[in-house]
Amino acid sequence: ALAGKTIDEGILDELEAVLFTSDVGARTAERLLEAVKSKLKAGELSDVAKVQAALKAEIVDILDGPSHGPANLDGDGLRVVMIVGVNGAGKTTSIGKLTHRLKGQGKTVLLGAGDTFRAAATEQLEIWAERNECPIVKGAEGADPASVLYDAVTAAQSQNVDVVLCDTAGRLHTKVNLMEELSKVHRVLGKAQEGAPHEVWLVLDATVGQNAIQQAKQFSEAVPVTGIVLTKLDGTAKGGVVIGLCAEMNIPVRYIGVGEQLSDLRPFSAAGFADALFG
Amino acid sequence: TVSKGFKSARNYLSGQSELTEKNTEEALREVRLALLEADVEFSVVKGFLARVKEKALGATRAVAGKDKQGQKLKVGPADHFIKICYDELEALMGPVDTSIRLSKPVGSIMMVGLQGTGKTTTTGKLAAYLQKKNHRPLLVAADIYRPAAIEQLKVLGNQLGCKVYTEDGVAPPELCKRAHQKAKEMQCDVVIFDTAGRLSIDDALMEELEAIKTHTKPDNIFLVADAMMGQDAVRTAMEFDQRLSIDGFIMTKLDGDARGGAALSIKEITGQPIKFLGMGEQLDKLEEFRPDGLASRILG
Ligand SMILES: Nc1nc2c(ncn2[C@@H]2O[C@H](COP(=O)(O)OP(=O)(O)OP(=O)(O)O)[C@@H](O)[C@H]2O)c(=O)[nH]1
Ligand SMILES: Nc1nc2c(ncn2[C@@H]2O[C@H](COP(=O)(O)OP(=O)(O)OP(=O)(O)O)[C@@H](O)[C@H]2O)c(=O)[nH]1
Ligand SMILES: [Mg+2]
Ligand SMILES: [Mg+2]
């Protein structure tokens, strides 16, 4: 829609509007536009297409910034992944999808039903285990999540499984006792297996606004968050808040969720994400 | 943070003797930042700021009362400006209407919204709320897609001693119609339809909601929205409202620290009242909406 126009103040306002309505947030939008403005002043951008490309390049730069290399799921020995996030973000569903993807890569997967609190949480994960034809370790309702996940890891060790995916109950990052429970789960996983969990992924709903930053900060204080899974990008929300999140916290986005079925998970592409913002 | 934005606006104005075009613009810039950070939608922010500016410059000098000599005391520009913002926000949030319309012999409530917003949990909370008012709710498991969704509603029904209607192999519109028809013989006087979460751009699923509405003509269609929602609040609310004519909405997960600006956006777009606030995962954590709490939360 912007192609073919001459560069003027209006163009920057239009780009700012795109950034704002994509949940990029005022501060990050300002930072991105400042970088573009300085290129403009230096005469480096001759038309609108170049301005938009420059903006996308800034975004890709930030998103590709986290210097982490690929996720730590390959190599010898059992890998343990802990999945955390606020209520309803898409943790359980993402585990179902991730299992499908890992199995497609020739790995064996075991699921740990670490949500012992919410109504029918274990039943929900059981259905995903059935769909993937993979083992699941669960506990009684109200059981201690740490002990269920400890059992999941020891079961995986005895069954020679490649990856354990640990589901946890949704929780708001403002609940001190629930965040402490998460820290405890993390410690217990380390006791069950040296170096576990090898990845701690925060599941973020793309429809969430600036609160995502608080979520990332608080969850990172409770457990060492090593990656983000950004869900529900098949909707109209753009998830722009991850740009500021990556800039501030240096956590890479690993996967995106684009639907409710088994195969609706894709590895994150910074370029694809930047394109979709302006799409 | 939001309060930082409003503090800046106040600090900036406290050095001024009165509200002028110039200093109001500057204060509004701070408020704009604050509202965007509170997740109020971009065009809603614009509208809000325009109205505040109009009131700030159009108002005659605000009067705080009279001093000992009966002379009128003038409110300082900073306090006056903040008060205008707060009053405008409260006015936008209201008027308060937490009523649930219920026909006889069987009233009905249809719960709709995006995935994961808290519809099923809130269905349980509304049932608990209605039970306290001596109603006998029937929960209808109209989410036939999500793994263990029916089971989830049954668990909640069990906790409340509340009946749950479910039927294998029946599409949601027909299922809801049958539940509504059978409610009376099941000794229930309200049916609550828990529907599957869906994207507002999913035509087939949005048509399913329209079909449920056609089949059951519900007394209330409540949009259940997550308080931490960002700019998408407007797009989503608009689509749900245009398709279904929302009667009211419920903001969930307000026990977190999300500012809740989405509430302002949804109210602005639908013109419908905020009915309830979800304040936790337990079934007793539902509050009737009051504007002052949410207004000060958004303003910080
Ligand atoms: N459209 C869409 N829906 C999704 C996606 N990921 C998850 N969902 C849906 O979001 C809803 C919540 O998903 P869950 O997996 O139960 O979320 P959760 O984080 O485990 O929820 P809690 O355990 O209750 O905190 C379900 O209806 C899912 O089908 C996605 O990528 N796209
Ligand atoms: N903290 C908090 N959690 C809530 C609140 N309301 C719901 N939840 C939680 O949010 C998560 C999602 O709730 P559900 O009731 O399954 O959401 P839903 O809209 O029915 O989800 P779908 O059917 O998949 O679209 C669960 O973990 C609930 O316990 C609330 O007010 N506060
Ligand atoms: Mg879950
Ligand atoms: Mg549900």
XYZ file of C-alpha atoms in Angstrom, chain A residues 82 84 114-117 142-147 149 167-171 175-189 222-223, chain B residues 281:
36
model
C 10.418 -27.351 30.380
C 6.138 -22.497 30.984
C 3.191 -31.477 35.035
C -0.122 -29.597 35.251
C -1.709 -31.389 38.179
C -3.957 -28.483 39.012
C -3.269 -32.358 42.972
C 0.005 -34.300 43.012
C 3.217 -32.322 43.364
C 4.200 -31.240 39.825
C 7.904 -31.583 40.620
C 7.525 -35.231 41.591
C 8.081 -34.466 36.235
C 4.062 -29.439 30.656
C 3.418 -27.108 33.578
C 0.267 -25.391 34.793
C -0.462 -21.933 33.478
C 0.283 -19.236 36.020
C 1.798 -14.998 41.780
C 4.859 -15.381 43.970
C 4.058 -18.861 45.295
C 3.363 -20.222 41.812
C 6.630 -18.766 40.479
C 8.442 -20.402 43.419
C 6.794 -23.692 42.480
C 8.263 -23.264 39.007
C 11.754 -22.686 40.443
C 11.344 -25.845 42.489
C 10.336 -27.854 39.412
C 13.447 -26.552 37.674
C 15.682 -27.645 40.557
C 14.077 -31.078 40.724
C 14.536 -31.640 36.990
C 12.028 -17.829 38.417
C 13.642 -20.057 35.771
C -8.690 -19.400 38.489
